[in-house]
Each structure stands twice: as C-alpha cells, then as structure tokens.
PDB file of C-alpha atoms in Angstrom:
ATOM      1  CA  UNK A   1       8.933 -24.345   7.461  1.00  0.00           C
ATOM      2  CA  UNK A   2       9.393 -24.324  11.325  1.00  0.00           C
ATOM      3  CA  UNK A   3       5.813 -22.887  13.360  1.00  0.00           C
ATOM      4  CA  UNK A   4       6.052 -19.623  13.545  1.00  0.00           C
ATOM      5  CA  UNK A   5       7.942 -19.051  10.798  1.00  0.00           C
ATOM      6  CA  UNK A   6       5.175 -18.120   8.373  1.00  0.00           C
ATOM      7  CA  UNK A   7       4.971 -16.870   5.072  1.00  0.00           C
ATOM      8  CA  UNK A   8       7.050 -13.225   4.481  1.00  0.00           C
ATOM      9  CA  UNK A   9       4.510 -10.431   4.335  1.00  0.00           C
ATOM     10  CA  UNK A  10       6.466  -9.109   1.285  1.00  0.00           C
ATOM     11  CA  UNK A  11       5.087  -9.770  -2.879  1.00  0.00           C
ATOM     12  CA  UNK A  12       7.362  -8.957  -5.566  1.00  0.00           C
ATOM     13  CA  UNK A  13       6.650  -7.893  -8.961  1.00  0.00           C
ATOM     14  CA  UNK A  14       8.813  -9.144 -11.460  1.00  0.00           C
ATOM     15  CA  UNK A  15       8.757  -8.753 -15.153  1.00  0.00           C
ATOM     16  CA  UNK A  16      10.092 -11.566 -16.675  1.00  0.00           C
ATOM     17  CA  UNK A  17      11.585  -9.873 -19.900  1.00  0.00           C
ATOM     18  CA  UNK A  18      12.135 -13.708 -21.511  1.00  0.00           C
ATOM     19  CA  UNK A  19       8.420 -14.248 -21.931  1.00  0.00           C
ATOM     20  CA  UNK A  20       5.860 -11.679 -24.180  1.00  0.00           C
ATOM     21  CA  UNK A  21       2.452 -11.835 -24.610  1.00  0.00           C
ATOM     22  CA  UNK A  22       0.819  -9.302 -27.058  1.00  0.00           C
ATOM     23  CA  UNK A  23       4.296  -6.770 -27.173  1.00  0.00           C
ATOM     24  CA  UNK A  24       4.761  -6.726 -23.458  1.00  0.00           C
ATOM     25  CA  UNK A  25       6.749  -8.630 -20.602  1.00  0.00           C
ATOM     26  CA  UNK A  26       4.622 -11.118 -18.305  1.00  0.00           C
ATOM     27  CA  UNK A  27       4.275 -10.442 -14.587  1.00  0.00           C
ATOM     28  CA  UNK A  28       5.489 -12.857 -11.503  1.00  0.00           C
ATOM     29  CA  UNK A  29       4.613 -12.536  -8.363  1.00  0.00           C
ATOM     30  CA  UNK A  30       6.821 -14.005  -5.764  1.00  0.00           C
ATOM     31  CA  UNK A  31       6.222 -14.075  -1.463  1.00  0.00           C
ATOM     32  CA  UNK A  32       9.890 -13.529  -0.063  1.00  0.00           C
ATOM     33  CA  UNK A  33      11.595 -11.285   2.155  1.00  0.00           C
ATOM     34  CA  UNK A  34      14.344 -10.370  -0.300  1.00  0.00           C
ATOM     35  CA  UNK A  35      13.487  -9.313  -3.613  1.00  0.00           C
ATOM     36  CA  UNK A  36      14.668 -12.946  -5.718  1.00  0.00           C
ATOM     37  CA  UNK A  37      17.476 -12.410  -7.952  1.00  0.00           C
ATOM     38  CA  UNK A  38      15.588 -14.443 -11.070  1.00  0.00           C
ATOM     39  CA  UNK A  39      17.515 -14.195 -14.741  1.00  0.00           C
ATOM     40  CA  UNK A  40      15.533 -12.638 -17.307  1.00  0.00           C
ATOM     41  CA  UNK A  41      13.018 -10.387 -14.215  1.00  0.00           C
ATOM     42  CA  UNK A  42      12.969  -7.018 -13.565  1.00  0.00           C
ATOM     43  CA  UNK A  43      11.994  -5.694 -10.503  1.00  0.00           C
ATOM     44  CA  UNK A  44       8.851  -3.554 -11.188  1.00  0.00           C
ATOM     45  CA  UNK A  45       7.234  -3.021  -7.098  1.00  0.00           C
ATOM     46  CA  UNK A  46       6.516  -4.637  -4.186  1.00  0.00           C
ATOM     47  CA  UNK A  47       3.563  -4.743  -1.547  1.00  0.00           C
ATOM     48  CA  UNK A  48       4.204  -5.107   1.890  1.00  0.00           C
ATOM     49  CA  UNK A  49       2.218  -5.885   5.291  1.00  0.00           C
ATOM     50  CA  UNK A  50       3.535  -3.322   7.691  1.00  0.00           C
ATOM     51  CA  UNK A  51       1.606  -3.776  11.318  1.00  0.00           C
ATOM     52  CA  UNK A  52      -1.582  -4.071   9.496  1.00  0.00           C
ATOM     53  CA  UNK A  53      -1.148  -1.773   6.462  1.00  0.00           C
ATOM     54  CA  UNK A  54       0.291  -2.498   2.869  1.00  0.00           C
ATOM     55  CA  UNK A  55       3.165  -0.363   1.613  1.00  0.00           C
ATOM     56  CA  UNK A  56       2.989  -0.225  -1.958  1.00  0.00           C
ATOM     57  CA  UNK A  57       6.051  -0.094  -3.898  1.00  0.00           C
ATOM     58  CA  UNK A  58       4.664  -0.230  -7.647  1.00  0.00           C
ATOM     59  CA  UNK A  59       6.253   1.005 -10.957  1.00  0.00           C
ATOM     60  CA  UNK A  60       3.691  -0.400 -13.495  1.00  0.00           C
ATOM     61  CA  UNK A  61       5.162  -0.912 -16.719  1.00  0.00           C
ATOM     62  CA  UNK A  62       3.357   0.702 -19.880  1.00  0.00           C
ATOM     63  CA  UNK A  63       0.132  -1.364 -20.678  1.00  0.00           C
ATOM     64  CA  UNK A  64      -2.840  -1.019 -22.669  1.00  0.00           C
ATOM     65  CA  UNK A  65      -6.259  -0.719 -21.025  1.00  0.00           C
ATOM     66  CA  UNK A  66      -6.986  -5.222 -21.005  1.00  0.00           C
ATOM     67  CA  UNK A  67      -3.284  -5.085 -19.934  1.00  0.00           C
ATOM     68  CA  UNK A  68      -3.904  -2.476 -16.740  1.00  0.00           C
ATOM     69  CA  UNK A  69      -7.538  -4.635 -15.479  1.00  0.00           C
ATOM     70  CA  UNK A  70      -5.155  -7.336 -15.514  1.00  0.00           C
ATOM     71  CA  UNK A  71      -2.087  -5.755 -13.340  1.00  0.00           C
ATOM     72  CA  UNK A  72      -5.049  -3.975 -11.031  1.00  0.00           C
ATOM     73  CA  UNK A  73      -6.807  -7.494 -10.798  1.00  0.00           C
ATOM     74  CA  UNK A  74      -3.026  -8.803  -9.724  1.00  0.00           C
ATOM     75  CA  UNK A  75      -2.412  -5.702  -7.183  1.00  0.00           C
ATOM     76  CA  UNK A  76      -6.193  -6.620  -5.784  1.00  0.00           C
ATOM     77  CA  UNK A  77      -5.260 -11.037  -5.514  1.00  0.00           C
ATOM     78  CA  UNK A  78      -1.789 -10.171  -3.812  1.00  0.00           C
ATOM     79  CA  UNK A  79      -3.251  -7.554  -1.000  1.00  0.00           C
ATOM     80  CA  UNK A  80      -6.187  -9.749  -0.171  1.00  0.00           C
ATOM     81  CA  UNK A  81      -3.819 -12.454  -0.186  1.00  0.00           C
ATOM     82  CA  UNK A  82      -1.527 -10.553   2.297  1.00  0.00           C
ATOM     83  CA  UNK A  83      -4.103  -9.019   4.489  1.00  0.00           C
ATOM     84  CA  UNK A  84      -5.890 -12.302   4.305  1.00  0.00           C
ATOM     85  CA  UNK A  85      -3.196 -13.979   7.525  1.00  0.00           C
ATOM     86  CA  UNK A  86      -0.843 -15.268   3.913  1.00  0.00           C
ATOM     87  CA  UNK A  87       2.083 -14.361   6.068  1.00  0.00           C
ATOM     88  CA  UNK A  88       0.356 -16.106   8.950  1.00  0.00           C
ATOM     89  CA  UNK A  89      -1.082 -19.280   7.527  1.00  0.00           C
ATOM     90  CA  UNK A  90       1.522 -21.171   6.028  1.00  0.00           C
ATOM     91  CA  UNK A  91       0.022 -22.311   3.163  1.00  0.00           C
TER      92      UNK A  91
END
C-alpha cells in the first residue's frame, strides 16, 4: 500500500450462506471500497465514513436475541474501528 493510500472507509457485511452456526448464516466483515464479490456471501449492509460521519447501510438478517448482542457488538467494533483513523492508519 503506497502512503496515502490508506485503508477504504467502507465495511461490508456479508453473510456467508456456506457456513451455519445454530440455524443461521455467519457474518464477514470486509474493509474495501467495492462491495467483494465472495461465492457463497450475501450482501446484508455496509457502514461508511463520510467527512466524519458513518452512513449506515444495514439489513440485519433475522436473529434471536444472543444472535442480535452479537451483530450490535459487530456494528459497535466496525464504527469504532472506522472512526478510530482505520481508513487513515494503515494497519
């Protein structure tokens, strides 16, 4: 990665329909500027840093309550992580 370049200010959701846990799909989340075409995923949102606010794109899929602390711990981790300087610090 050249300087400058950074990280994209842009998570995707993805379920990856391939992989189940308890009924339901697993969640990825991938940094990118286009949504990754990835066989087996389904786009479900995306959270963007937009001159210093996140856009939220998000179509949660049906969950039980364990399942929705977990997506709303996920949503939390990726907009710290993006109004933390991710897109900035190229880590």
């Amino acid at each position: 990665m050249s300087e400058g370049e950074g990280r994209y200010p842009r998570a995707w959701l993805l379920l990856d329909v391939d992989r189940w846990w308890d009924g339901r799909p697993c969640v990825d989340v991938l940094f990118s500027r286009e949504c990754p075409a990835i066989p087996g995923s389904i786009a479900v949102g995306s959270i963007e840093l937009v001159e210093g606010k996140l856009e939220r794109r998000l179509g949660a899929p049906l969950m039980n309550r364990l399942q929705r602390k977990v997506w709303d711990a996920v949503i939390a981790w990726v907009e710290e992580e993006l109004l933390s300087g991710f897109s900035a610090s190229g880590e």
